[in-house]
Coordinates of C-alpha atoms in Angstrom, one line a residue:
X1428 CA 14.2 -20.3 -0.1
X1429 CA 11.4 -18.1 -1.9
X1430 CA 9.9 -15.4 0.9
X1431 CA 6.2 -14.6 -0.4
X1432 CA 3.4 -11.8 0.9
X1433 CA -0.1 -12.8 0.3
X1434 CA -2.8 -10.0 0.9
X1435 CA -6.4 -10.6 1.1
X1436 CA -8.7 -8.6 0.0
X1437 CA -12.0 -6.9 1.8
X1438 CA -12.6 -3.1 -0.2
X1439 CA -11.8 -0.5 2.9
X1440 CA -10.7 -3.3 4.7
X1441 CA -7.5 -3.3 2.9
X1442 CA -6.4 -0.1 5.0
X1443 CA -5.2 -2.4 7.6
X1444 CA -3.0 -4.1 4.7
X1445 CA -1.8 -0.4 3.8
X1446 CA -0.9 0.2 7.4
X1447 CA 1.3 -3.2 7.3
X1448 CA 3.1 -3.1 4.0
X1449 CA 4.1 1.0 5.0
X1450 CA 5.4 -0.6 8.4
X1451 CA 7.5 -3.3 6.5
X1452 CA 8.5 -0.6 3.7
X1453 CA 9.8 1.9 6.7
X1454 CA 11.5 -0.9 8.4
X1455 CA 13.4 -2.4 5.2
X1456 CA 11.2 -5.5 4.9
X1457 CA 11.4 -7.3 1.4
X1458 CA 10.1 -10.5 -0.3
X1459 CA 10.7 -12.5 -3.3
X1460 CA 6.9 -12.5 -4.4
X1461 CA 3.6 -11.0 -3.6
X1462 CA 0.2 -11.7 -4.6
X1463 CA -2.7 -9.7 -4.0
X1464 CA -6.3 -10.3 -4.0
X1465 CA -9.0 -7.2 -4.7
X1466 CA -8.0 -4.4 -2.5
X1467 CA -4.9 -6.6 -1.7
X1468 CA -3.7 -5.9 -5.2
X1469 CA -4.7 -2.2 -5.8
X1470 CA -3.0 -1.7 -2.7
X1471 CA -0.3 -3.0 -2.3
X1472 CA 0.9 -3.4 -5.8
X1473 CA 2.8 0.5 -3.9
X1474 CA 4.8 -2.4 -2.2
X1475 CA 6.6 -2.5 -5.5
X1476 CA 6.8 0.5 -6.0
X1477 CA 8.3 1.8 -2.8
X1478 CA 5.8 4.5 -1.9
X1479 CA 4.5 4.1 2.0
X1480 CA 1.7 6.3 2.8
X1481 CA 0.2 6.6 -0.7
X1482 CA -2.7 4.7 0.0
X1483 CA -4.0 6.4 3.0
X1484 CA -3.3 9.4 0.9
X1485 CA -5.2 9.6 -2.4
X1486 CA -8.3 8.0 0.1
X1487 CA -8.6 10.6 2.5
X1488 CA -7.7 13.1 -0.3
X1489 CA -10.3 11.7 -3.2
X1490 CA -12.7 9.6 -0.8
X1491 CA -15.5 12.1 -1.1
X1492 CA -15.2 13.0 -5.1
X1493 CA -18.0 11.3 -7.0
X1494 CA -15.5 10.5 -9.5
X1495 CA -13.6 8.1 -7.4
X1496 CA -16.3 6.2 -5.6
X1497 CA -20.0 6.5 -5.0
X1498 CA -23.8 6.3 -5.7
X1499 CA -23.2 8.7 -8.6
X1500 CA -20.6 6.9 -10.3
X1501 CA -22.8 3.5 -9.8
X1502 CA -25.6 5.1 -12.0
X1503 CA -24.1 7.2 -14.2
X1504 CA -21.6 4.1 -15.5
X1505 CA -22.3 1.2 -13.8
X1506 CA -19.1 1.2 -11.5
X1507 CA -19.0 2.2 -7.9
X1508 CA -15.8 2.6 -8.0
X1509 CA -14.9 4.9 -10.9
X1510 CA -12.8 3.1 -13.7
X1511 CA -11.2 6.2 -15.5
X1512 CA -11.1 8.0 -12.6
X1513 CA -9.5 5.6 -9.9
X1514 CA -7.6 3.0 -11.9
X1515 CA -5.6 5.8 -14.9
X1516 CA -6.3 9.4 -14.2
X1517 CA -4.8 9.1 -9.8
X1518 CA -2.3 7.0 -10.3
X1519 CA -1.1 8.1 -13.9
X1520 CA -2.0 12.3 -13.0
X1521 CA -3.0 13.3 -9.6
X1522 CA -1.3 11.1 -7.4
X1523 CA 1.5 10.0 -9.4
X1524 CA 2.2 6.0 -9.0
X1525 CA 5.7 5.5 -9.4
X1526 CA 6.0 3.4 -12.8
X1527 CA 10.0 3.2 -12.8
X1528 CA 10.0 2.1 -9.2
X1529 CA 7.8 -1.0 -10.1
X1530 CA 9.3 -1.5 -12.9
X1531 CA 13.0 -2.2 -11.7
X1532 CA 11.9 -3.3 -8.3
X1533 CA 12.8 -7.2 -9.1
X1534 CA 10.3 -8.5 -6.4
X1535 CA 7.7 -10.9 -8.6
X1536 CA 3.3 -9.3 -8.6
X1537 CA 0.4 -11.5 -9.0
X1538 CA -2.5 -10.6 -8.8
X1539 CA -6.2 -12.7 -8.6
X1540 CA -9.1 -12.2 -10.9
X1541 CA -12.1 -14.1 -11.5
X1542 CA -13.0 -15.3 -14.9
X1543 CA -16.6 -14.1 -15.7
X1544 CA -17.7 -17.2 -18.1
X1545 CA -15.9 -20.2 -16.0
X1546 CA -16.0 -18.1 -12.2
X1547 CA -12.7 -19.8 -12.1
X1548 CA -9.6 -17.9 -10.7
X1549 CA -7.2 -16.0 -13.3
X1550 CA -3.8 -15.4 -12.1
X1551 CA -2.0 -12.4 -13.5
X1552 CA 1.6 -11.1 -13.1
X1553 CA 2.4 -7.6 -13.4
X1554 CA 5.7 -6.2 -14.8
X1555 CA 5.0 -2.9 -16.1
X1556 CA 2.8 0.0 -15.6
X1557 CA 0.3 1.0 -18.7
X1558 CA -2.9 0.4 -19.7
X1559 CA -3.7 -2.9 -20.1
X1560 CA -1.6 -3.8 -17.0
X1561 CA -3.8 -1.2 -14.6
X1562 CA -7.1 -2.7 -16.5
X1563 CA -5.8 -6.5 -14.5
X1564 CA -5.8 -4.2 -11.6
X1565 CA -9.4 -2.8 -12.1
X1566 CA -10.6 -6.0 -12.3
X1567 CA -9.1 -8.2 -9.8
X1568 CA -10.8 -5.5 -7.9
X1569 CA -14.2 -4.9 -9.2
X1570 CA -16.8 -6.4 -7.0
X1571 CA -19.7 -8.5 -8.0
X1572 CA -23.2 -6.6 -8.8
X1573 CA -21.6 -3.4 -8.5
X1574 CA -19.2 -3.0 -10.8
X1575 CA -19.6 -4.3 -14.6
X1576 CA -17.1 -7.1 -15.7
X1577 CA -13.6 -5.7 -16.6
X1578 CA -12.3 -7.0 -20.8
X1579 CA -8.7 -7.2 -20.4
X1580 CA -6.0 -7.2 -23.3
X1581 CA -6.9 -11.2 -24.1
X1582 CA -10.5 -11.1 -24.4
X1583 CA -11.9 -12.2 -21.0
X1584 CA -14.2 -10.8 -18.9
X1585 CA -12.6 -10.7 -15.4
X1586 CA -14.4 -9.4 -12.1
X1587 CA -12.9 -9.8 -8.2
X1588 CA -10.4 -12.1 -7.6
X1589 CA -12.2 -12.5 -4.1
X1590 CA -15.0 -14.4 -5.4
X1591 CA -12.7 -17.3 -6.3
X1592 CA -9.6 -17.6 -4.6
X1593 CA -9.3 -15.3 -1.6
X1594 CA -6.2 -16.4 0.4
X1595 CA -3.9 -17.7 -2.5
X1596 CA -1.4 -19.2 -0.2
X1597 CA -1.5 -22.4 -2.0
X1598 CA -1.0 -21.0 -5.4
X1599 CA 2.0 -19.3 -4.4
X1600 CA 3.6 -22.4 -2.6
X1601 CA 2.3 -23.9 -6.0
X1602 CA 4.9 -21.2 -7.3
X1603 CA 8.0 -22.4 -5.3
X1604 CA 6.8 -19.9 -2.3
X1605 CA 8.3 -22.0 0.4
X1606 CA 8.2 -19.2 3.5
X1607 CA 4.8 -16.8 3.2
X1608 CA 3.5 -14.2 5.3
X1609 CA -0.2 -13.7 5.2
X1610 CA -2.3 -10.5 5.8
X1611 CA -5.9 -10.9 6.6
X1612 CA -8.3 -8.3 7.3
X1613 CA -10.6 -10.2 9.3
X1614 CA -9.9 -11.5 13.1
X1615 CA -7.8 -15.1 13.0
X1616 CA -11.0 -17.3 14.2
X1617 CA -13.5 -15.5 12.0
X1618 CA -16.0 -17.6 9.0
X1619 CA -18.1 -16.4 6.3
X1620 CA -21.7 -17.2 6.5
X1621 CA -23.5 -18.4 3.9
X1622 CA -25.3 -15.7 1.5
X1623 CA -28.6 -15.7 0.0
X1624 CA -28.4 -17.8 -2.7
X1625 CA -31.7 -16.9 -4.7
X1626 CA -30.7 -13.1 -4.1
X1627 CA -27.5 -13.4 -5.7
X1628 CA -28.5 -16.0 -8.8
X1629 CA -30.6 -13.4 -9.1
X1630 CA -28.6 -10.5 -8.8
X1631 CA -26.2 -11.9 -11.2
X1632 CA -28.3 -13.9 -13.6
X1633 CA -26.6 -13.1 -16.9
X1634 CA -23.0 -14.2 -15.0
X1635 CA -24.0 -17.7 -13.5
X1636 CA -20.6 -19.4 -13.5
X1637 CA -19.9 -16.0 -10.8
X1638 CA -23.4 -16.3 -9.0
X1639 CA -22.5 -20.0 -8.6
X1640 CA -19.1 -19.4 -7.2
X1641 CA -20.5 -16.1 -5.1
X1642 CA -23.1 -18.9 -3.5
X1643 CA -20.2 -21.3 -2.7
X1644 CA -18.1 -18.7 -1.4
X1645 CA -17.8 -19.5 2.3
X1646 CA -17.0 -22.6 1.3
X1647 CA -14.0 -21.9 -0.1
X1648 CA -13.0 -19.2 2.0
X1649 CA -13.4 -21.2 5.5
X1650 CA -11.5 -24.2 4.0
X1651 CA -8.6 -21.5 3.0
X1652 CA -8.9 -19.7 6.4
X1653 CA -8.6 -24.0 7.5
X1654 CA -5.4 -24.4 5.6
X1655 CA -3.8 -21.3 6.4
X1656 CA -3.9 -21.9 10.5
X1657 CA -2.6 -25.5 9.3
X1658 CA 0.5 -23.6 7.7
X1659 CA 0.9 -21.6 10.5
X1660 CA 0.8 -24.7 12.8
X1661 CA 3.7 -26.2 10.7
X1662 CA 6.0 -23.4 10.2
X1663 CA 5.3 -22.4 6.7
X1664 CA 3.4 -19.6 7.2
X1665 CA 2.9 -16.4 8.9
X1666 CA -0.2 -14.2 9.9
X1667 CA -1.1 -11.0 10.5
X1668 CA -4.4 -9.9 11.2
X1669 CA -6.6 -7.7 13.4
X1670 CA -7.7 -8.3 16.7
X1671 CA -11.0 -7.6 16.2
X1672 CA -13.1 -6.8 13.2
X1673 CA -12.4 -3.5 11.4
X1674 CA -14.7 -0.5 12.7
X1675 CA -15.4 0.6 8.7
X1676 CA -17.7 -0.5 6.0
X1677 CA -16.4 -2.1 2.8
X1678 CA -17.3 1.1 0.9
X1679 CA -17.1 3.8 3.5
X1680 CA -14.9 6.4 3.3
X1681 CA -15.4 8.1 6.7
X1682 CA -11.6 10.0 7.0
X1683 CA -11.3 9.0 10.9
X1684 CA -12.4 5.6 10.2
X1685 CA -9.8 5.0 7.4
X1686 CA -7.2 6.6 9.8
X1687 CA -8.0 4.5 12.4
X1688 CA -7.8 1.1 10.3
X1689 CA -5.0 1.8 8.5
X1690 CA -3.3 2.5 12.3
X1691 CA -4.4 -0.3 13.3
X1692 CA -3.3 -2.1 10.5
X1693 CA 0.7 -0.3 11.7
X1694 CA 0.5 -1.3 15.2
X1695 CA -0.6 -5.0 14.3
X1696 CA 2.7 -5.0 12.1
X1697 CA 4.8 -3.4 14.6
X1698 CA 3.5 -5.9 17.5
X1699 CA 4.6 -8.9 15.0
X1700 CA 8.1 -7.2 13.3
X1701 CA 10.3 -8.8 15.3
X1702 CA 8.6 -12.4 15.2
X1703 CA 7.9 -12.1 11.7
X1704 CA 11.7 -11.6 10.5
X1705 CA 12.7 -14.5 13.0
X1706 CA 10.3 -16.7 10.7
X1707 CA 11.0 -14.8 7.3
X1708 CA 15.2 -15.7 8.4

């Protein structure tokens, strides 16, 4: 029986994801497989790598340079989030991402992207640690209208993996994933609302295939959120998620907020350890 992880996405959300793989990587937790989404992939691909507390870190330690994230970086090269800066120069210099451990770390990565021309999902597995693989991660995180689309090594244009397939439980059972625990970092019970749909055809007129999937979004999302209690209800799936939503901004990089969310994301895993490895066994 193949044990999976799938972790949703949600920007500075995903400090309550940090706070639960760091709890599962202290206690000895392992899987077969993960897949991440967006912040669920530049995240906790340091599951694989074996390095709790790594994501808190490099936040609280590079959340107010201007070449990590920020207004500045958004105008001077079109990314909020700053590609050279956050996705090769940290990991690969200043806050060293452990390559080797990855590497020989046997546990299967995917990771979601969205494909620019089609807005259909991409699915990516990562085995190694260079270039081209940390360009998959830049993209499966780089959010619509504020980042520019992300070429990877075969030619496509890739943004978010959010925008069309946020909760990949179904590819990973599609996978042979028989026994899956979920993060979420929204409240179980919480659905999307729909946008505004002439603001974002707009907003993302020369990508329509991604406006179009942006505008049917909640859509997709609720009927996930749908299937994923539905796996829950049947023994097939696991969730944790907070209790209430998040006190922090997708983008905001308040120290004391990200402290707080990524311990809340700790103690949400430490209330659900023991029930979790009864289902995981």
């Amino acid at each position: 029986m193949k044990r999976g992880l799938v972790l949703e996405g949600g920007a500075m959300r995903g400090l309550f994801t940090a706070g639960v793989i760091d709890v599962m990587m202290e206690r000895g937790v392992d899987f077969d497989g993960m897949v991440g989404v967006s912040a669920g992939s530049s995240f906790g691909c340091n599951f694989k790598s074996r390095q709790p507390g790594r994501v808190l870190r490099y936040n609280l330690r590079f959340g107010k340079d201007p070449r990590y994230m920020g207004l500045r970086s958004l105008l001077k090269t079109g990314d909020l989030v700053g590609a050279e800066f956050a996705y090769h120069t940290l990991p690969l210099e200043l806050d060293i991402f452990d390559s080797q451990t990855f590497e020989s770390n046997p546990m299967e990565f995917y990771m979601v992207c969205t494909d620019v021309a089609t807005g259909d999902a991409v699915y990516h597995r990562m085995d190694k640690v260079d270039r081209d693989s940390l360009e998959w991660l830049r993209a499966s995180a780089s959010m619509p209208v504020v980042t520019r689309p992300v070429k990877v090594d075969d030619g496509r244009l890739l943004l978010d993996g959010g925008i069309s397939d946020s909760i990949p439980l179904k590819f990973f059972q599609g996978l042979g994933y028989e026994r899956n625990v979920v993060v979420l970092t929204q409240p179980l019970g919480y659905r999307k609302k729909p946008v505004n749909s002439w603001l974002f055809r707009r907003l993302l007129r020369r990508y329509p295939a991604v406006a179009e999937a942006m505008v049917k979004r909640h859509d997709m999302y609720n009927s996930q959120l749908d299937y994923v209690e539905a796996e829950v209800e049947a023994g097939r799936a696991f969730v944790i998620a907070p209790a209430q939503p998040l006190p922090i901004g997708r983008v905001e990089m308040n120290p004391d907020k990200m402290r707080r969310v990524y311990a809340i994301g700790r103690e949400a895993c430490a209330e659900t350890l023991d029930s979790m490895l009864d289902f995981l066994k």
